[in-house]
Amino acid sequence: TVRNIVNNASMQYNSGSTSERMTMAVVGTAFSENNAASILKVTNNASVTATAGGSTLNNANAVHVAGIVGFATNHADSEVKTVVSECVNNGNITSATGRTAAIVGAANRYTVISDCVNNGTNTNSFATSKGARLGNITCVTGGGCEIRRCVNNGDLISSTSAAAGGIVCLVSGEDCVFDQVESYGNVITDYTGYRGTFFGQCKNASVFVDCVSHGDI
């Protein structure tokens, strides 16, 4: 459990592997196997800055940058949940990496994000045109993920035609749930085929209940 943390120290990423996952946030990686990992009441007030660091990946091995948690998942044989709850990102993020989000960089298998708020602006310049995956709550959701009662107030800006969603870029796993989730920020990217004020793309059957999608594209 990581609980009741306030971060005021700026974060900067500028180097690392070109082929293995790298993470940067207040909590780099949250992993559950036999017991649930819990990230509770963590607030980031500081700026987050990341160069590509030589990596041109946008998949699970990409550089993951976020305000609160870089990468969240569980063991492949487990259904124990990784929980990120009551967290707030107030820091602006300036990144050139393939996956960047304000709360959780990637919400992989059985990640629950609840009662979290983003107030920061997410600006991205990933070198590969149409390559980055950007979201202001998370970039991507895996199977069994839940996002509940989260609010995005920040803008999402790409200068290199990134795939982008105000809440999530890619709903990838099956049986994801979005419940009372609200997005009020603008999404600015010229990738016309893969963008949305709420999500950029939904690939599998998921549930959206009482959600609000404002802001402009």
mmCIF file of N, CA, C and O in Angstrom, residues 104-179:
data_model
loop_
_atom_site.group_PDB
_atom_site.id
_atom_site.type_symbol
_atom_site.label_atom_id
_atom_site.label_comp_id
_atom_site.label_asym_id
_atom_site.label_seq_id
_atom_site.Cartn_x
_atom_site.Cartn_y
_atom_site.Cartn_z
ATOM 1 N N VAL A 104 -2.699 7.088 -14.695
ATOM 2 C CA VAL A 104 -1.996 5.810 -14.846
ATOM 3 C C VAL A 104 -1.548 5.674 -16.299
ATOM 4 O O VAL A 104 -2.374 5.732 -17.217
ATOM 5 N N GLY A 105 -0.241 5.481 -16.509
ATOM 6 C CA GLY A 105 0.264 5.365 -17.879
ATOM 7 C C GLY A 105 -0.439 4.266 -18.662
ATOM 8 O O GLY A 105 -0.937 4.490 -19.762
ATOM 9 N N ALA A 106 -0.480 3.066 -18.113
ATOM 10 C CA ALA A 106 -1.215 1.954 -18.713
ATOM 11 C C ALA A 106 -1.924 1.193 -17.599
ATOM 12 O O ALA A 106 -1.286 0.746 -16.643
ATOM 13 N N ALA A 107 -3.235 1.049 -17.723
ATOM 14 C CA ALA A 107 -4.030 0.272 -16.772
ATOM 15 C C ALA A 107 -4.199 -1.115 -17.366
ATOM 16 O O ALA A 107 -5.183 -1.402 -18.046
ATOM 17 N N ASN A 108 -3.239 -1.974 -17.105
ATOM 18 C CA ASN A 108 -3.260 -3.310 -17.682
ATOM 19 C C ASN A 108 -4.241 -4.196 -16.893
ATOM 20 O O ASN A 108 -5.101 -3.705 -16.191
ATOM 21 N N ARG A 109 -4.093 -5.484 -16.958
ATOM 22 C CA ARG A 109 -5.059 -6.438 -16.412
ATOM 23 C C ARG A 109 -5.547 -6.075 -15.003
ATOM 24 O O ARG A 109 -4.770 -5.803 -14.112
ATOM 25 N N TYR A 110 -6.874 -6.089 -14.838
ATOM 26 C CA TYR A 110 -7.526 -5.988 -13.533
ATOM 27 C C TYR A 110 -7.060 -4.781 -12.722
ATOM 28 O O TYR A 110 -6.853 -4.858 -11.509
ATOM 29 N N THR A 111 -6.898 -3.659 -13.406
ATOM 30 C CA THR A 111 -6.595 -2.409 -12.719
ATOM 31 C C THR A 111 -7.889 -1.641 -12.480
ATOM 32 O O THR A 111 -8.707 -1.499 -13.388
ATOM 33 N N VAL A 112 -8.063 -1.147 -11.267
ATOM 34 C CA VAL A 112 -9.220 -0.331 -10.914
ATOM 35 C C VAL A 112 -8.728 1.078 -10.624
ATOM 36 O O VAL A 112 -7.863 1.286 -9.766
ATOM 37 N N ILE A 113 -9.271 2.054 -11.345
ATOM 38 C CA ILE A 113 -8.977 3.468 -11.082
ATOM 39 C C ILE A 113 -10.285 4.118 -10.638
ATOM 40 O O ILE A 113 -11.248 4.169 -11.405
ATOM 41 N N SER A 114 -10.313 4.589 -9.398
ATOM 42 C CA SER A 114 -11.574 5.117 -8.871
ATOM 43 C C SER A 114 -11.353 6.452 -8.160
ATOM 44 O O SER A 114 -10.329 6.667 -7.503
ATOM 45 N N ASP A 115 -12.316 7.354 -8.338
ATOM 46 C CA ASP A 115 -12.357 8.632 -7.607
ATOM 47 C C ASP A 115 -11.067 9.429 -7.784
ATOM 48 O O ASP A 115 -10.568 10.049 -6.845
ATOM 49 N N CYS A 116 -10.523 9.407 -8.990
ATOM 50 C CA CYS A 116 -9.294 10.146 -9.295
ATOM 51 C C CYS A 116 -9.621 11.354 -10.171
ATOM 52 O O CYS A 116 -10.581 11.344 -10.944
ATOM 53 N N VAL A 117 -8.779 12.404 -10.055
ATOM 54 C CA VAL A 117 -9.009 13.648 -10.785
ATOM 55 C C VAL A 117 -7.710 14.099 -11.437
ATOM 56 O O VAL A 117 -6.652 14.104 -10.798
ATOM 57 N N ASN A 118 -7.804 14.496 -12.714
ATOM 58 C CA ASN A 118 -6.677 15.138 -13.373
ATOM 59 C C ASN A 118 -7.018 16.577 -13.684
ATOM 60 O O ASN A 118 -8.036 16.875 -14.308
ATOM 61 N N ASN A 119 -6.123 17.490 -13.269
ATOM 62 C CA ASN A 119 -6.264 18.907 -13.578
ATOM 63 C C ASN A 119 -5.128 19.424 -14.460
ATOM 64 O O ASN A 119 -5.117 20.601 -14.809
ATOM 65 N N GLY A 120 -4.180 18.569 -14.804
ATOM 66 C CA GLY A 120 -3.015 18.997 -15.569
ATOM 67 C C GLY A 120 -3.215 18.883 -17.070
ATOM 68 O O GLY A 120 -4.064 18.133 -17.564
ATOM 69 N N THR A 121 -2.411 19.626 -17.814
ATOM 70 C CA THR A 121 -2.383 19.558 -19.276
ATOM 71 C C THR A 121 -1.332 18.544 -19.714
ATOM 72 O O THR A 121 -0.227 18.508 -19.178
ATOM 73 N N ASN A 122 -1.677 17.721 -20.701
ATOM 74 C CA ASN A 122 -0.805 16.667 -21.206
ATOM 75 C C ASN A 122 -0.408 17.030 -22.639
ATOM 76 O O ASN A 122 -1.233 16.972 -23.551
ATOM 77 N N THR A 123 0.860 17.416 -22.841
ATOM 78 C CA THR A 123 1.346 17.830 -24.157
ATOM 79 C C THR A 123 2.387 16.831 -24.644
ATOM 80 O O THR A 123 3.354 16.547 -23.937
ATOM 81 N N ASN A 124 2.201 16.300 -25.868
ATOM 82 C CA ASN A 124 3.053 15.212 -26.345
ATOM 83 C C ASN A 124 3.607 15.503 -27.728
ATOM 84 O O ASN A 124 2.911 16.036 -28.594
ATOM 85 N N SER A 125 4.864 15.070 -27.946
ATOM 86 C CA SER A 125 5.518 15.248 -29.252
ATOM 87 C C SER A 125 6.297 13.989 -29.636
ATOM 88 O O SER A 125 7.457 14.070 -30.045
ATOM 89 N N PHE A 126 5.665 12.813 -29.482
ATOM 90 C CA PHE A 126 6.297 11.543 -29.841
ATOM 91 C C PHE A 126 6.787 11.599 -31.284
ATOM 92 O O PHE A 126 6.081 12.067 -32.179
ATOM 93 N N ALA A 127 8.011 11.106 -31.524
ATOM 94 C CA ALA A 127 8.662 11.307 -32.819
ATOM 95 C C ALA A 127 7.942 10.635 -33.973
ATOM 96 O O ALA A 127 8.015 11.111 -35.112
ATOM 97 N N THR A 128 7.243 9.530 -33.711
ATOM 98 C CA THR A 128 6.563 8.794 -34.778
ATOM 99 C C THR A 128 5.161 9.352 -34.990
ATOM 100 O O THR A 128 4.320 9.278 -34.097
ATOM 101 N N SER A 129 4.908 9.907 -36.159
ATOM 102 C CA SER A 129 3.586 10.448 -36.453
ATOM 103 C C SER A 129 2.529 9.348 -36.359
ATOM 104 O O SER A 129 2.726 8.235 -36.863
ATOM 105 N N LYS A 130 1.432 9.629 -35.696
ATOM 106 C CA LYS A 130 0.323 8.695 -35.463
ATOM 107 C C LYS A 130 0.761 7.506 -34.609
ATOM 108 O O LYS A 130 0.113 6.471 -34.616
ATOM 109 N N GLY A 131 1.851 7.665 -33.854
ATOM 110 C CA GLY A 131 2.378 6.539 -33.090
ATOM 111 C C GLY A 131 2.025 6.539 -31.621
ATOM 112 O O GLY A 131 1.846 5.481 -31.030
ATOM 113 N N ALA A 132 1.929 7.710 -30.988
ATOM 114 C CA ALA A 132 1.713 7.765 -29.543
ATOM 115 C C ALA A 132 0.282 7.393 -29.180
ATOM 116 O O ALA A 132 -0.651 7.559 -29.973
ATOM 117 N N ARG A 133 0.126 6.889 -27.945
ATOM 118 C CA ARG A 133 -1.193 6.605 -27.371
ATOM 119 C C ARG A 133 -1.326 7.439 -26.100
ATOM 120 O O ARG A 133 -0.602 7.232 -25.138
ATOM 121 N N LEU A 134 -2.278 8.366 -26.105
ATOM 122 C CA LEU A 134 -2.378 9.342 -25.033
ATOM 123 C C LEU A 134 -3.777 9.341 -24.416
ATOM 124 O O LEU A 134 -4.781 9.244 -25.113
ATOM 125 N N GLY A 135 -3.835 9.456 -23.099
ATOM 126 C CA GLY A 135 -5.092 9.614 -22.390
ATOM 127 C C GLY A 135 -4.844 10.432 -21.137
ATOM 128 O O GLY A 135 -3.718 10.497 -20.648
ATOM 129 N N ASN A 136 -5.887 11.039 -20.584
ATOM 130 C CA ASN A 136 -5.656 11.835 -19.385
ATOM 131 C C ASN A 136 -6.023 11.119 -18.087
ATOM 132 O O ASN A 136 -5.638 11.573 -17.017
ATOM 133 N N ILE A 137 -6.724 10.010 -18.154
ATOM 134 C CA ILE A 137 -6.829 9.126 -16.992
ATOM 135 C C ILE A 137 -5.874 7.951 -17.193
ATOM 136 O O ILE A 137 -5.063 7.647 -16.328
ATOM 137 N N THR A 138 -5.930 7.296 -18.363
ATOM 138 C CA THR A 138 -4.954 6.254 -18.704
ATOM 139 C C THR A 138 -4.836 6.157 -20.218
ATOM 140 O O THR A 138 -5.724 6.621 -20.950
ATOM 141 N N CYS A 139 -3.749 5.543 -20.699
ATOM 142 C CA CYS A 139 -3.573 5.359 -22.146
ATOM 143 C C CYS A 139 -4.363 4.173 -22.663
ATOM 144 O O CYS A 139 -4.935 4.207 -23.747
ATOM 145 N N VAL A 140 -4.359 3.086 -21.888
ATOM 146 C CA VAL A 140 -4.921 1.831 -22.368
ATOM 147 C C VAL A 140 -5.462 1.032 -21.191
ATOM 148 O O VAL A 140 -4.916 1.090 -20.089
ATOM 149 N N THR A 141 -6.552 0.307 -21.419
ATOM 150 C CA THR A 141 -7.094 -0.589 -20.398
ATOM 151 C C THR A 141 -6.987 -2.034 -20.865
ATOM 152 O O THR A 141 -7.261 -2.347 -22.022
ATOM 153 N N GLY A 142 -6.594 -2.923 -19.943
ATOM 154 C CA GLY A 142 -6.571 -4.354 -20.207
ATOM 155 C C GLY A 142 -7.831 -5.021 -19.704
ATOM 156 O O GLY A 142 -8.751 -4.374 -19.188
ATOM 157 N N GLY A 143 -7.886 -6.341 -19.828
ATOM 158 C CA GLY A 143 -9.068 -7.095 -19.433
ATOM 159 C C GLY A 143 -9.420 -6.926 -17.962
ATOM 160 O O GLY A 143 -8.545 -6.924 -17.101
ATOM 161 N N GLY A 144 -10.709 -6.777 -17.678
ATOM 162 C CA GLY A 144 -11.184 -6.688 -16.308
ATOM 163 C C GLY A 144 -10.939 -5.365 -15.622
ATOM 164 O O GLY A 144 -11.094 -5.250 -14.399
ATOM 165 N N CYS A 145 -10.574 -4.330 -16.384
ATOM 166 C CA CYS A 145 -10.303 -3.024 -15.770
ATOM 167 C C CYS A 145 -11.608 -2.296 -15.441
ATOM 168 O O CYS A 145 -12.631 -2.470 -16.102
ATOM 169 N N GLU A 146 -11.530 -1.441 -14.436
ATOM 170 C CA GLU A 146 -12.661 -0.610 -14.049
ATOM 171 C C GLU A 146 -12.172 0.818 -13.847
ATOM 172 O O GLU A 146 -11.165 1.039 -13.181
ATOM 173 N N ILE A 147 -12.891 1.779 -14.421
ATOM 174 C CA ILE A 147 -12.650 3.194 -14.142
ATOM 175 C C ILE A 147 -13.964 3.768 -13.633
ATOM 176 O O ILE A 147 -14.971 3.775 -14.355
ATOM 177 N N ARG A 148 -13.946 4.229 -12.393
ATOM 178 C CA ARG A 148 -15.182 4.656 -11.733
ATOM 179 C C ARG A 148 -15.007 6.037 -11.100
ATOM 180 O O ARG A 148 -14.024 6.295 -10.437
ATOM 181 N N ARG A 149 -15.982 6.901 -11.347
ATOM 182 C CA ARG A 149 -16.082 8.212 -10.708
ATOM 183 C C ARG A 149 -14.799 9.034 -10.848
ATOM 184 O O ARG A 149 -14.388 9.738 -9.921
ATOM 185 N N CYS A 150 -14.176 8.962 -12.008
ATOM 186 C CA CYS A 150 -12.979 9.752 -12.286
ATOM 187 C C CYS A 150 -13.351 10.969 -13.127
ATOM 188 O O CYS A 150 -14.303 10.935 -13.904
ATOM 189 N N VAL A 151 -12.575 12.058 -12.970
ATOM 190 C CA VAL A 151 -12.850 13.298 -13.686
ATOM 191 C C VAL A 151 -11.563 13.805 -14.328
ATOM 192 O O VAL A 151 -10.524 13.892 -13.663
ATOM 193 N N ASN A 152 -11.650 14.133 -15.615
ATOM 194 C CA ASN A 152 -10.540 14.793 -16.300
ATOM 195 C C ASN A 152 -10.931 16.223 -16.622
ATOM 196 O O ASN A 152 -11.906 16.467 -17.325
ATOM 197 N N ASN A 153 -10.134 17.176 -16.125
ATOM 198 C CA ASN A 153 -10.333 18.588 -16.435
ATOM 199 C C ASN A 153 -9.238 19.147 -17.335
ATOM 200 O O ASN A 153 -9.299 20.315 -17.725
ATOM 201 N N GLY A 154 -8.239 18.350 -17.664
ATOM 202 C CA GLY A 154 -7.083 18.837 -18.410
ATOM 203 C C GLY A 154 -7.200 18.634 -19.903
ATOM 204 O O GLY A 154 -7.879 17.724 -20.383
ATOM 205 N N ASP A 155 -6.496 19.484 -20.647
ATOM 206 C CA ASP A 155 -6.420 19.333 -22.096
ATOM 207 C C ASP A 155 -5.366 18.301 -22.467
ATOM 208 O O ASP A 155 -4.411 18.060 -21.723
ATOM 209 N N LEU A 156 -5.564 17.708 -23.651
ATOM 210 C CA LEU A 156 -4.633 16.721 -24.194
ATOM 211 C C LEU A 156 -4.195 17.225 -25.570
ATOM 212 O O LEU A 156 -5.030 17.414 -26.458
ATOM 213 N N ILE A 157 -2.887 17.469 -25.747
ATOM 214 C CA ILE A 157 -2.396 18.127 -26.952
ATOM 215 C C ILE A 157 -1.285 17.293 -27.579
ATOM 216 O O ILE A 157 -0.292 16.969 -26.932
ATOM 217 N N SER A 158 -1.445 16.962 -28.863
ATOM 218 C CA SER A 158 -0.403 16.249 -29.602
ATOM 219 C C SER A 158 0.033 17.098 -30.787
ATOM 220 O O SER A 158 -0.795 17.593 -31.546
ATOM 221 N N SER A 159 1.349 17.207 -30.967
ATOM 222 C CA SER A 159 1.878 17.922 -32.126
ATOM 223 C C SER A 159 2.324 16.973 -33.229
ATOM 224 O O SER A 159 2.810 17.423 -34.272
ATOM 225 N N THR A 160 2.136 15.648 -33.006
ATOM 226 C CA THR A 160 2.581 14.658 -34.001
ATOM 227 C C THR A 160 1.490 13.632 -34.297
ATOM 228 O O THR A 160 1.753 12.456 -34.458
ATOM 229 N N SER A 161 0.254 14.083 -34.345
ATOM 230 C CA SER A 161 -0.875 13.239 -34.790
ATOM 231 C C SER A 161 -1.057 11.986 -33.952
ATOM 232 O O SER A 161 -1.256 10.887 -34.470
ATOM 233 N N ALA A 162 -1.015 12.121 -32.629
ATOM 234 C CA ALA A 162 -1.159 10.954 -31.762
ATOM 235 C C ALA A 162 -2.602 10.472 -31.696
ATOM 236 O O ALA A 162 -3.549 11.242 -31.858
ATOM 237 N N ALA A 163 -2.765 9.164 -31.444
ATOM 238 C CA ALA A 163 -4.063 8.625 -31.064
ATOM 239 C C ALA A 163 -4.352 9.091 -29.644
ATOM 240 O O ALA A 163 -3.499 8.987 -28.764
ATOM 241 N N ALA A 164 -5.553 9.622 -29.395
ATOM 242 C CA ALA A 164 -5.783 10.291 -28.118
ATOM 243 C C ALA A 164 -7.244 10.219 -27.705
ATOM 244 O O ALA A 164 -8.153 10.272 -28.532
ATOM 245 N N GLY A 165 -7.451 10.111 -26.373
ATOM 246 C CA GLY A 165 -8.781 10.182 -25.788
ATOM 247 C C GLY A 165 -8.729 10.961 -24.491
ATOM 248 O O GLY A 165 -7.770 10.840 -23.730
ATOM 249 N N GLY A 166 -9.756 11.762 -24.242
ATOM 250 C CA GLY A 166 -9.768 12.569 -23.034
ATOM 251 C C GLY A 166 -9.671 11.755 -21.768
ATOM 252 O O GLY A 166 -9.003 12.149 -20.804
ATOM 253 N N ILE A 167 -10.312 10.584 -21.749
ATOM 254 C CA ILE A 167 -10.210 9.657 -20.614
ATOM 255 C C ILE A 167 -9.199 8.566 -20.909
ATOM 256 O O ILE A 167 -8.254 8.344 -20.150
ATOM 257 N N VAL A 168 -9.374 7.847 -22.018
ATOM 258 C CA VAL A 168 -8.513 6.712 -22.360
ATOM 259 C C VAL A 168 -8.316 6.681 -23.870
ATOM 260 O O VAL A 168 -9.257 6.953 -24.629
ATOM 261 N N CYS A 169 -7.128 6.342 -24.304
ATOM 262 C CA CYS A 169 -6.861 6.238 -25.734
ATOM 263 C C CYS A 169 -7.463 4.958 -26.310
ATOM 264 O O CYS A 169 -8.247 4.997 -27.249
ATOM 265 N N LEU A 170 -7.110 3.809 -25.726
ATOM 266 C CA LEU A 170 -7.479 2.510 -26.289
ATOM 267 C C LEU A 170 -8.122 1.630 -25.224
ATOM 268 O O LEU A 170 -7.471 1.266 -24.240
ATOM 269 N N VAL A 171 -9.397 1.291 -25.397
ATOM 270 C CA VAL A 171 -10.057 0.286 -24.560
ATOM 271 C C VAL A 171 -9.781 -1.057 -25.222
ATOM 272 O O VAL A 171 -10.421 -1.442 -26.186
ATOM 273 N N SER A 172 -8.783 -1.768 -24.701
ATOM 274 C CA SER A 172 -8.268 -2.938 -25.398
ATOM 275 C C SER A 172 -8.813 -4.243 -24.843
ATOM 276 O O SER A 172 -9.204 -5.126 -25.591
ATOM 277 N N GLY A 173 -8.820 -4.406 -23.520
ATOM 278 C CA GLY A 173 -9.261 -5.657 -22.918
ATOM 279 C C GLY A 173 -10.768 -5.792 -22.872
ATOM 280 O O GLY A 173 -11.508 -4.814 -22.998
ATOM 281 N N GLU A 174 -11.226 -7.015 -22.694
ATOM 282 C CA GLU A 174 -12.667 -7.276 -22.613
ATOM 283 C C GLU A 174 -13.201 -6.962 -21.212
ATOM 284 O O GLU A 174 -12.477 -6.968 -20.231
ATOM 285 N N ASP A 175 -14.515 -6.692 -21.171
ATOM 286 C CA ASP A 175 -15.251 -6.546 -19.909
ATOM 287 C C ASP A 175 -14.751 -5.387 -19.066
ATOM 288 O O ASP A 175 -14.760 -5.446 -17.833
ATOM 289 N N CYS A 176 -14.330 -4.301 -19.698
ATOM 290 C CA CYS A 176 -13.977 -3.102 -18.949
ATOM 291 C C CYS A 176 -15.248 -2.332 -18.579
ATOM 292 O O CYS A 176 -16.239 -2.364 -19.306
ATOM 293 N N VAL A 177 -15.192 -1.646 -17.455
ATOM 294 C CA VAL A 177 -16.351 -0.891 -16.968
ATOM 295 C C VAL A 177 -15.942 0.560 -16.760
ATOM 296 O O VAL A 177 -14.947 0.849 -16.084
ATOM 297 N N PHE A 178 -16.719 1.478 -17.315
ATOM 298 C CA PHE A 178 -16.559 2.912 -17.093
ATOM 299 C C PHE A 178 -17.848 3.414 -16.453
ATOM 300 O O PHE A 178 -18.906 3.405 -17.090
ATOM 301 N N ASP A 179 -17.767 3.837 -15.214
ATOM 302 C CA ASP A 179 -18.956 4.177 -14.437
ATOM 303 C C ASP A 179 -18.812 5.582 -13.858
ATOM 304 O O ASP A 179 -17.881 5.852 -13.097
#
